[in-house]
PDB file of C-alpha atoms in Angstrom:
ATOM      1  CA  UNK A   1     -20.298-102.919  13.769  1.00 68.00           C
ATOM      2  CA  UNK A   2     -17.328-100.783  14.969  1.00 79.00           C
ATOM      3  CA  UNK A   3     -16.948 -99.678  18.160  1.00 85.00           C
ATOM      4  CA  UNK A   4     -14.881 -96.472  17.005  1.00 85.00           C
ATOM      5  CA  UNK A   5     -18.118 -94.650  16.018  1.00 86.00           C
ATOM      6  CA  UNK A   6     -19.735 -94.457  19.492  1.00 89.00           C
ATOM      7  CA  UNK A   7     -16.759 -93.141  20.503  1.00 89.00           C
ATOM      8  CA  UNK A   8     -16.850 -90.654  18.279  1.00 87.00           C
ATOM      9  CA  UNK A   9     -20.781 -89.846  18.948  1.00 90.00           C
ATOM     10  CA  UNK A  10     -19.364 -89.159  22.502  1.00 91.00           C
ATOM     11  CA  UNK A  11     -16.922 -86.623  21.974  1.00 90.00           C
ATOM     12  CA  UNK A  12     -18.790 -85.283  19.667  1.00 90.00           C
ATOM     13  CA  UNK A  13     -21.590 -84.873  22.134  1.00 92.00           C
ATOM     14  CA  UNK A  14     -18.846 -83.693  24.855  1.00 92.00           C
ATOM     15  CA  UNK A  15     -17.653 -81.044  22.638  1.00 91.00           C
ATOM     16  CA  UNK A  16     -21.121 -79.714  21.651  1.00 92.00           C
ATOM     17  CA  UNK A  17     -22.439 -79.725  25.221  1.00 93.00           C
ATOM     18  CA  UNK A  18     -18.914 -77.419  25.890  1.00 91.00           C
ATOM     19  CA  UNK A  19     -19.034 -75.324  23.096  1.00 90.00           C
ATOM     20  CA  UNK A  20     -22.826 -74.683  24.201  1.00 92.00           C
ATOM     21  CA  UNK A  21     -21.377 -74.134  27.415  1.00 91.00           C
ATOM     22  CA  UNK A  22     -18.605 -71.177  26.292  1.00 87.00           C
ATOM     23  CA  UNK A  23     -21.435 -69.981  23.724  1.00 89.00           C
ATOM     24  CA  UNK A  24     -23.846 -69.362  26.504  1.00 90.00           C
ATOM     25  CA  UNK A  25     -21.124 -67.547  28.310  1.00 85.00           C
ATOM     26  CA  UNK A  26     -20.176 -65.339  26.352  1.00 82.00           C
ATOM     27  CA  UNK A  27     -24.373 -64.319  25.520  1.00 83.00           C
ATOM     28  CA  UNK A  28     -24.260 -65.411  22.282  1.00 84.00           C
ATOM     29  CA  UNK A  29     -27.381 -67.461  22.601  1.00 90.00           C
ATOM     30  CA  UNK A  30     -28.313 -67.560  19.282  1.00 93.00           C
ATOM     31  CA  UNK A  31     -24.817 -69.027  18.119  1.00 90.00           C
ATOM     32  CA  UNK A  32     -25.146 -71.762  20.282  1.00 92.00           C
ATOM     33  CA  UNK A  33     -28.529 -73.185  19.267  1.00 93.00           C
ATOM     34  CA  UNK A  34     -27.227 -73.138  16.061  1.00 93.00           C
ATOM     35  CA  UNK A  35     -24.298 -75.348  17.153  1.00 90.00           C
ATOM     36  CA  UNK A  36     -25.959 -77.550  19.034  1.00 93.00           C
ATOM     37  CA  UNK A  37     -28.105 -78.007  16.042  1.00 94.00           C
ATOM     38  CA  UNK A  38     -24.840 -78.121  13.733  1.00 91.00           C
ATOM     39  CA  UNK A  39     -23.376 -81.115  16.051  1.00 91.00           C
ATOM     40  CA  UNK A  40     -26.963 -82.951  15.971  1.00 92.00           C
ATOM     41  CA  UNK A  41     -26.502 -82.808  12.212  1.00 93.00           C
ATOM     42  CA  UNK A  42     -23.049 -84.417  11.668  1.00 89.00           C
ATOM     43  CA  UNK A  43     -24.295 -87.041  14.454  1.00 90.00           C
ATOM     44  CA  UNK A  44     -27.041 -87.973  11.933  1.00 91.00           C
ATOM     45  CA  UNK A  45     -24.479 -88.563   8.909  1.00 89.00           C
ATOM     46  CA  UNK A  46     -22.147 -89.960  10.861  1.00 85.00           C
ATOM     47  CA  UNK A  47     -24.833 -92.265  11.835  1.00 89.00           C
ATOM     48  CA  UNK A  48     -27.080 -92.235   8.300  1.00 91.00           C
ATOM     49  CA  UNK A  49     -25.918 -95.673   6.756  1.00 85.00           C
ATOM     50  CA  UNK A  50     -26.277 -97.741   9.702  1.00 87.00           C
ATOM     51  CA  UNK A  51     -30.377 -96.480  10.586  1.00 89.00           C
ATOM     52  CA  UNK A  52     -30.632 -97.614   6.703  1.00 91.00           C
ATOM     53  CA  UNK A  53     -29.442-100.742   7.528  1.00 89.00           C
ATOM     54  CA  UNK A  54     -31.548-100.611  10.619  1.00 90.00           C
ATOM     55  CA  UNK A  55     -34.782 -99.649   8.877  1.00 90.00           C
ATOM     56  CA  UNK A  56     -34.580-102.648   6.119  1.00 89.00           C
ATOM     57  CA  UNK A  57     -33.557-105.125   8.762  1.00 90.00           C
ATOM     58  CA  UNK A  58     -36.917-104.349  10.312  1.00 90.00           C
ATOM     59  CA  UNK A  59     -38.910-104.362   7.463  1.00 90.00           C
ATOM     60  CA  UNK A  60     -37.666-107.861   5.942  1.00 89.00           C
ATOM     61  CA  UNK A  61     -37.888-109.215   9.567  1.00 89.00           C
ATOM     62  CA  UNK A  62     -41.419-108.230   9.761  1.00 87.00           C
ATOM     63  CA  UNK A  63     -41.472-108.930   5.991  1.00 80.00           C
ATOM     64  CA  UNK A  64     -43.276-105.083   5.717  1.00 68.00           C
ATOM     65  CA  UNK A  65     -41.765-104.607   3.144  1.00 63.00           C
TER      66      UNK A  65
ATOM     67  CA  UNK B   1      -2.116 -94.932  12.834  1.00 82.00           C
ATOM     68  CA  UNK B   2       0.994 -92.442  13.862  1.00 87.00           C
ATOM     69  CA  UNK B   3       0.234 -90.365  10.738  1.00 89.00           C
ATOM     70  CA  UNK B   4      -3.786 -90.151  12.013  1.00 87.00           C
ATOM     71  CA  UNK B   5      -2.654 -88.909  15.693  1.00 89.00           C
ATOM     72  CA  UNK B   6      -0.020 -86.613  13.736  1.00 91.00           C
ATOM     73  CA  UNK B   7      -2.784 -85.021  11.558  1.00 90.00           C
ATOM     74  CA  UNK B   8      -5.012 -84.698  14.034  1.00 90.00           C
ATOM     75  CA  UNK B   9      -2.609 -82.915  16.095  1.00 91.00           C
ATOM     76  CA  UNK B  10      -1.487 -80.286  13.323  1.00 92.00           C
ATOM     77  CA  UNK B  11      -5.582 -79.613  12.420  1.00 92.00           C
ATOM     78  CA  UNK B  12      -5.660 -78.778  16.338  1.00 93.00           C
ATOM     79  CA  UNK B  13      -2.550 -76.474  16.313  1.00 93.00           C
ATOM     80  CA  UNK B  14      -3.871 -74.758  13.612  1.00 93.00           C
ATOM     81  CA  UNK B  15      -7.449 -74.248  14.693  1.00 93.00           C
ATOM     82  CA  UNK B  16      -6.042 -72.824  17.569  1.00 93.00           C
ATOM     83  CA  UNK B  17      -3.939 -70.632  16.413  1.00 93.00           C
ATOM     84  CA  UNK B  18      -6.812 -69.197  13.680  1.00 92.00           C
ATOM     85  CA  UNK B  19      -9.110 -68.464  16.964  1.00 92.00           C
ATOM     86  CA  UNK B  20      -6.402 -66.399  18.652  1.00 90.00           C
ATOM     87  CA  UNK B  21      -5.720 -64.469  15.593  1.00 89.00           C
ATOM     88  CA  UNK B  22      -9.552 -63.845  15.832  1.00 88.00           C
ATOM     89  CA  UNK B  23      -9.271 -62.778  19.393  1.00 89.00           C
ATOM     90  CA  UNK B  24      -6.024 -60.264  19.095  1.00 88.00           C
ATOM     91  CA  UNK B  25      -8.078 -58.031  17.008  1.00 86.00           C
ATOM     92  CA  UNK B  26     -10.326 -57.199  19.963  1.00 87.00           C
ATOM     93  CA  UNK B  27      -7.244 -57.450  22.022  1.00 88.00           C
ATOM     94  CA  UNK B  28      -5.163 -55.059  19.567  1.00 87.00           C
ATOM     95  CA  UNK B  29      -7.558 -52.590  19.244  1.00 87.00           C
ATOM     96  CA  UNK B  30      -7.241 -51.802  23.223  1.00 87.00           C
ATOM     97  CA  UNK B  31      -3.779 -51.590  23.126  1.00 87.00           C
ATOM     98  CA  UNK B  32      -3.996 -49.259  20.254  1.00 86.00           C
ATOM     99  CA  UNK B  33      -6.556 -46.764  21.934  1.00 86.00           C
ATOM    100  CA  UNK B  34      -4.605 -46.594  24.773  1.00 87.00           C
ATOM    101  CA  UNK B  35      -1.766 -45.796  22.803  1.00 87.00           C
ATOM    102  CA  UNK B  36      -3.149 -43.086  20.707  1.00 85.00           C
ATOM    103  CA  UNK B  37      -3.972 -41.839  23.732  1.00 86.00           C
ATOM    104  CA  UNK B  38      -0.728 -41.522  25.660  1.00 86.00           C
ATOM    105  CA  UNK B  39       0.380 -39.935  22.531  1.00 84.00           C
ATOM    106  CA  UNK B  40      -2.421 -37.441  21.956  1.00 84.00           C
ATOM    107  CA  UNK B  41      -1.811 -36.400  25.408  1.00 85.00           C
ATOM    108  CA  UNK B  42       2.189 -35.967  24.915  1.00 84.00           C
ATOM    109  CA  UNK B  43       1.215 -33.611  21.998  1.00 81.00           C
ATOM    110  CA  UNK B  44      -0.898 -31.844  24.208  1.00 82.00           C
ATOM    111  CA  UNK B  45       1.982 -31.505  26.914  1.00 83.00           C
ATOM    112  CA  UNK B  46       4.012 -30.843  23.284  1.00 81.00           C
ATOM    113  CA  UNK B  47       2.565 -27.450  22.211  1.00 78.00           C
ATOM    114  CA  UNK B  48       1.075 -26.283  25.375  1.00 78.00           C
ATOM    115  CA  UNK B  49       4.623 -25.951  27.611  1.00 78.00           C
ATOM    116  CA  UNK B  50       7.330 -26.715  24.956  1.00 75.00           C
ATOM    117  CA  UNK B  51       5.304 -24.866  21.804  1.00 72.00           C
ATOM    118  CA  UNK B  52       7.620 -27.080  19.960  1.00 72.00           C
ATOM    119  CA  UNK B  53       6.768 -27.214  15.716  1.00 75.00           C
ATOM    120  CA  UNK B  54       4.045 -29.836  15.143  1.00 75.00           C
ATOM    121  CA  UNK B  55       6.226 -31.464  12.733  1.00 77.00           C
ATOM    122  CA  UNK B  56       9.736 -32.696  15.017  1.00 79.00           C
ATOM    123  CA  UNK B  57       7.033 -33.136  17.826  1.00 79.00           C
ATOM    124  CA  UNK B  58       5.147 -36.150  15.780  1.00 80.00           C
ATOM    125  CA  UNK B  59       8.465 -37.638  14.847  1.00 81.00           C
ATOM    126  CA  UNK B  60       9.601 -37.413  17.992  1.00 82.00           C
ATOM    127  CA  UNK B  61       5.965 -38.862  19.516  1.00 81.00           C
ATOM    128  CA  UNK B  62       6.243 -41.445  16.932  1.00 80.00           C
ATOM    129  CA  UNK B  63       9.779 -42.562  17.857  1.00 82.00           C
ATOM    130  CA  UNK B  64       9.025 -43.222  21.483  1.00 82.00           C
ATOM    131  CA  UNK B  65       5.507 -44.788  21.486  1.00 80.00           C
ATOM    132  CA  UNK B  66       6.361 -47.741  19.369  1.00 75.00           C
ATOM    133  CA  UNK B  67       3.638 -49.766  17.510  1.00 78.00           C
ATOM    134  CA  UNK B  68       1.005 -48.554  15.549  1.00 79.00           C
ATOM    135  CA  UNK B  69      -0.179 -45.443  17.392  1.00 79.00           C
ATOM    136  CA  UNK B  70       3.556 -44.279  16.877  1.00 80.00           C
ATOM    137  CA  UNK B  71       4.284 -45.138  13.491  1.00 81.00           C
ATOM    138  CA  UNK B  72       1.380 -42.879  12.409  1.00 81.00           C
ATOM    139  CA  UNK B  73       2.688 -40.026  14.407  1.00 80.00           C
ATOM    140  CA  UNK B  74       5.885 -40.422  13.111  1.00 81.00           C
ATOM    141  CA  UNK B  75       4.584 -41.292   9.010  1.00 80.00           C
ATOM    142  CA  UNK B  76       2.329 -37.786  10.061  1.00 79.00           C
ATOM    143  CA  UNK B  77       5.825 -36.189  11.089  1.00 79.00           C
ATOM    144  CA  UNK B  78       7.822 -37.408   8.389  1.00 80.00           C
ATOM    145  CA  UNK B  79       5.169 -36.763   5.097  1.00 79.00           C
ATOM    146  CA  UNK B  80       5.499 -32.966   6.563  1.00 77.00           C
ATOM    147  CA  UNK B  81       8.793 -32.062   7.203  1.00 78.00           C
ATOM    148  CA  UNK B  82       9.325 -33.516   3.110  1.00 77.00           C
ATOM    149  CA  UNK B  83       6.022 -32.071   1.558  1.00 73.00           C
ATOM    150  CA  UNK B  84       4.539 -29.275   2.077  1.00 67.00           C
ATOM    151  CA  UNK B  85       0.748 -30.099   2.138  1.00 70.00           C
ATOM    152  CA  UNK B  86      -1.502 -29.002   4.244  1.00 73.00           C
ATOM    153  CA  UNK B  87      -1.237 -30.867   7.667  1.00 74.00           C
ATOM    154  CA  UNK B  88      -4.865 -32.244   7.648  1.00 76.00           C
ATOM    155  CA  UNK B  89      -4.509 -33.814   3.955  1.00 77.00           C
ATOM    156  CA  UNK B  90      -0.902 -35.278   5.521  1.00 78.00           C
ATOM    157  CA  UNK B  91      -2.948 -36.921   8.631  1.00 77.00           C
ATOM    158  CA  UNK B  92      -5.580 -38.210   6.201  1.00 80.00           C
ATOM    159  CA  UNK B  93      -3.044 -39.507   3.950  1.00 80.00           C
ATOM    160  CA  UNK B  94      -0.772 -41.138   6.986  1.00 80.00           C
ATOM    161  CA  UNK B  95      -4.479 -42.584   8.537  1.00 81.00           C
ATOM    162  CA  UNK B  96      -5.086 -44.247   4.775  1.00 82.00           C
ATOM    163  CA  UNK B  97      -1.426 -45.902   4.672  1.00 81.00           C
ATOM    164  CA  UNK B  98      -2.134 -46.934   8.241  1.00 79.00           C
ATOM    165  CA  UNK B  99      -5.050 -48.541   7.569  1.00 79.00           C
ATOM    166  CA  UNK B 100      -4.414 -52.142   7.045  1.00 80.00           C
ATOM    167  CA  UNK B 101      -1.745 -51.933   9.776  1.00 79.00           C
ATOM    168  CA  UNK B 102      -4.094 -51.909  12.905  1.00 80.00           C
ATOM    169  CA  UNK B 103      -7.059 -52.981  14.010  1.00 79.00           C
ATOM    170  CA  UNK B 104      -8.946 -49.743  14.973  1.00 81.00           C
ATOM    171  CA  UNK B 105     -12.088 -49.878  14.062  1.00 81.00           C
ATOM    172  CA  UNK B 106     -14.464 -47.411  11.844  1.00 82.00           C
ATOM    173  CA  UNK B 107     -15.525 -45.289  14.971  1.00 82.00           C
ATOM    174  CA  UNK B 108     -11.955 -44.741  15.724  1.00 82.00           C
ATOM    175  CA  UNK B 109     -10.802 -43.752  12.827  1.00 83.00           C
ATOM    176  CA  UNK B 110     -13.637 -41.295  12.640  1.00 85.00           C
ATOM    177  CA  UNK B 111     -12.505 -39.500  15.610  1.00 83.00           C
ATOM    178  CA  UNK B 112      -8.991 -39.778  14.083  1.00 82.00           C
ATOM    179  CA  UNK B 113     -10.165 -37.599  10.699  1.00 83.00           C
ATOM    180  CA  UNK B 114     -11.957 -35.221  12.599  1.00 83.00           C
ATOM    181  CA  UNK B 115      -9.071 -34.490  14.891  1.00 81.00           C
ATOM    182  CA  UNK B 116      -6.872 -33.842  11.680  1.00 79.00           C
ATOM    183  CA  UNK B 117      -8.922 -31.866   9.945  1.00 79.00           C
ATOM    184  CA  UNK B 118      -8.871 -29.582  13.008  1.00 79.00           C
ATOM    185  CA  UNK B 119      -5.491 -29.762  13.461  1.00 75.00           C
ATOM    186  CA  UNK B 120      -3.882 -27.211  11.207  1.00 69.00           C
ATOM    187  CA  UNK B 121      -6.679 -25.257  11.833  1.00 73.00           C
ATOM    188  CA  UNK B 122      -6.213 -23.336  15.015  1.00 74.00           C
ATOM    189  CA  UNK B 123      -4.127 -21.863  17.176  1.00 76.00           C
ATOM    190  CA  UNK B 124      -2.191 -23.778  20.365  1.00 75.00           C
ATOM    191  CA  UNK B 125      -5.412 -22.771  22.792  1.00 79.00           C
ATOM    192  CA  UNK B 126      -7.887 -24.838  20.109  1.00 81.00           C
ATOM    193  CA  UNK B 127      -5.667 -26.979  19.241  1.00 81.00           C
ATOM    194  CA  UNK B 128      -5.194 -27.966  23.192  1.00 82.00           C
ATOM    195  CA  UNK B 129      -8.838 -27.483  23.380  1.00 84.00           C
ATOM    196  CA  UNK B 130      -9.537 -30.273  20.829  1.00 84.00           C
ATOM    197  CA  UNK B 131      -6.842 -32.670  21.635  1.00 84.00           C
ATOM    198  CA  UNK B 132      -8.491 -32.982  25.035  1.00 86.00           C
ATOM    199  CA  UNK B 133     -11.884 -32.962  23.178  1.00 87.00           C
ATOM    200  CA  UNK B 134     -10.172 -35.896  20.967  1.00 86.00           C
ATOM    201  CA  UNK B 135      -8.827 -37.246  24.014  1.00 87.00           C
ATOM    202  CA  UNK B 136     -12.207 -37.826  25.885  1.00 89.00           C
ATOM    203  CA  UNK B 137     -13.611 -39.561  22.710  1.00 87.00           C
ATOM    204  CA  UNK B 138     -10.679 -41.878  22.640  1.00 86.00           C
ATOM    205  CA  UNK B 139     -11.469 -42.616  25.647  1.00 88.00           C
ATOM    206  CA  UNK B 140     -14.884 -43.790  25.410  1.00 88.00           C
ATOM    207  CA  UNK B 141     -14.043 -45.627  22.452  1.00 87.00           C
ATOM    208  CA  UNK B 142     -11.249 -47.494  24.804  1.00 87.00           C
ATOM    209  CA  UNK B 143     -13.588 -48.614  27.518  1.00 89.00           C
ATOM    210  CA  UNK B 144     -16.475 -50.067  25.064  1.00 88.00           C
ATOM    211  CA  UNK B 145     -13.771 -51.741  23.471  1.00 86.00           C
ATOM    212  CA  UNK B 146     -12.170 -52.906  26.680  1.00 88.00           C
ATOM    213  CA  UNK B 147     -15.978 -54.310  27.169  1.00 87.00           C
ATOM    214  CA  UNK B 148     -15.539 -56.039  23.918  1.00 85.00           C
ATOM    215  CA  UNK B 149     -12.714 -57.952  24.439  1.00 86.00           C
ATOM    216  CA  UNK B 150     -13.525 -59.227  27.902  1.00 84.00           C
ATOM    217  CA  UNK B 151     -16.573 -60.820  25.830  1.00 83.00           C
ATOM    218  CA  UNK B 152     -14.925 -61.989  22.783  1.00 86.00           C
ATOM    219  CA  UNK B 153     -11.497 -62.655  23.610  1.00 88.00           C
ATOM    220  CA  UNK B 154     -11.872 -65.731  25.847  1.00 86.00           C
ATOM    221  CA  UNK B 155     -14.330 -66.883  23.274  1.00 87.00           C
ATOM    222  CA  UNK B 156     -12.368 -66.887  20.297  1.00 89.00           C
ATOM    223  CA  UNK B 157      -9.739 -68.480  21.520  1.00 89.00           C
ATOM    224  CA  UNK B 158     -12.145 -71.414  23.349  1.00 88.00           C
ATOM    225  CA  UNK B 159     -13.715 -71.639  19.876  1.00 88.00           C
ATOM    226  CA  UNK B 160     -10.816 -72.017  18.229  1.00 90.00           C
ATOM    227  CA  UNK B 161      -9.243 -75.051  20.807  1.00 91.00           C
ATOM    228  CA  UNK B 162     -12.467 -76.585  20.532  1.00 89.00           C
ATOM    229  CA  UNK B 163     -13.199 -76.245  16.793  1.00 88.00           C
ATOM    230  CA  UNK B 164     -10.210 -77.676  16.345  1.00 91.00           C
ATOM    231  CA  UNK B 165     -10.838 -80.761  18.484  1.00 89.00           C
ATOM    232  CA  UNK B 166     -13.842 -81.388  16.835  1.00 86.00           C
ATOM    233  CA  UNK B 167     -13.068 -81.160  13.241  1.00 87.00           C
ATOM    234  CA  UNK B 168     -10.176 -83.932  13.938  1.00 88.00           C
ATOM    235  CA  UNK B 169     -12.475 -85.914  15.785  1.00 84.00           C
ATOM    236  CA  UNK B 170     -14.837 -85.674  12.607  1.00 81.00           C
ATOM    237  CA  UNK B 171     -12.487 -86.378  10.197  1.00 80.00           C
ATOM    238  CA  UNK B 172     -10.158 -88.954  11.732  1.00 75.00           C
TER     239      UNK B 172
END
């Protein structure tokens, strides 16, 4: 488990939250959903292997299977 | 680890630069209104106290506003002293070579036909009439656009920092 990737969540989160920020601004409203939803995305598959590893931890620790 | 901050700091510079390109067409297209319209209104002053030939005028318009605005007057000036076409088909033709030169946009370059097909077309009271019709169009044109850019220009260039940022941090 690196540390570098929570890092990288952050920013990424910082430079959404900004970028929604100048969006807003500048009344393009419809942009900026659309990038907030674009940085949500690349959070995910940034994120993607490790909730798989996540998901079968829980299910052979609660043998669910 | 050098080479990662190095990349990262080129895919920055770049994205920046990409998002002010983006935001000096808005900013280019002011500056070229305003021009066309100092040098509609020198024309004006042109035939209505100096009744100078349309021809020397242009070059001479063209020569002294630099930039775009004046390299069409003086292209206009030039293609009629050496043919001897008619002087709206010479505007048209200057307008098409000028075309992916500036950054006017369709509406502008509308206005821009019409005043050349009038052009040859009168005498020096419609002509003066027109130019100052042609002149008050410009005009409009120049504040909307002015609108424009105080939207899009800060915006383009934010976007581009800020892309930029986040692509390295994504790929790095």
């Amino acid at each position: 488990m690196n540390v570098e990737i929570i890092f990288k969540i952050a920013a990424v989160g910082i430079l959404v939250a900004v970028v929604n920020q100048v969006l807003l601004k500048a009344g393009r409203e419809e942009l900026a959903m659309m990038t907030t939803l674009t940085g949500l995305v690349i959070v995910l598959l940034m994120v993607i292997n490790l909730i798989s590893q996540l998901f079968q931890s829980v299910k052979s620790i609660f043998r669910l299977y | 680890m050098f080479v990662k901050i190095l990349n990262s700091f080129v895919i920055v510079i770049a994205s920046t630069l990409l998002g002010r390109e983006l935001a000096n067409k808005y900013v280019n297209r002011v500056n070229e209104l305003s021009a066309l319209q100092v040098a509609l209104s020198r024309l004006e002053t042109e035939i209505e106290h100096y009744a100078s030939r349309l021809p020397e005028a242009m070059i001479r318009i063209g020569n002294s506003i630099g930039g775009t605005a004046g390299k069409l007057f003086y292209i206009a000036g030039q293609s009629l002293t050496e043919k001897s076409s008619t002087l709206s088909e010479v505007w048209n033709t200057s307008l098409d070579l000028m075309k992916p030169e500036w950054s006017l946009r369709q509406e502008d370059s509308k206005i821009l036909r019409r005043f050349g097909d009038q052009l040859g077309n009168s005498d020096r009271e419609g002509q003066i009439r027109f130019i100052r019709l042609t002149l008050a169009q410009l005009h409009d044109e120049e504040v909307k656009a002015r609108a424009a850019r105080e939207k899009y220009d800060k915006m383009y260039r934010s976007l581009g920092l800020l892309g930029g940022i986040a692509l390295a941090i994504i790929l790095l």
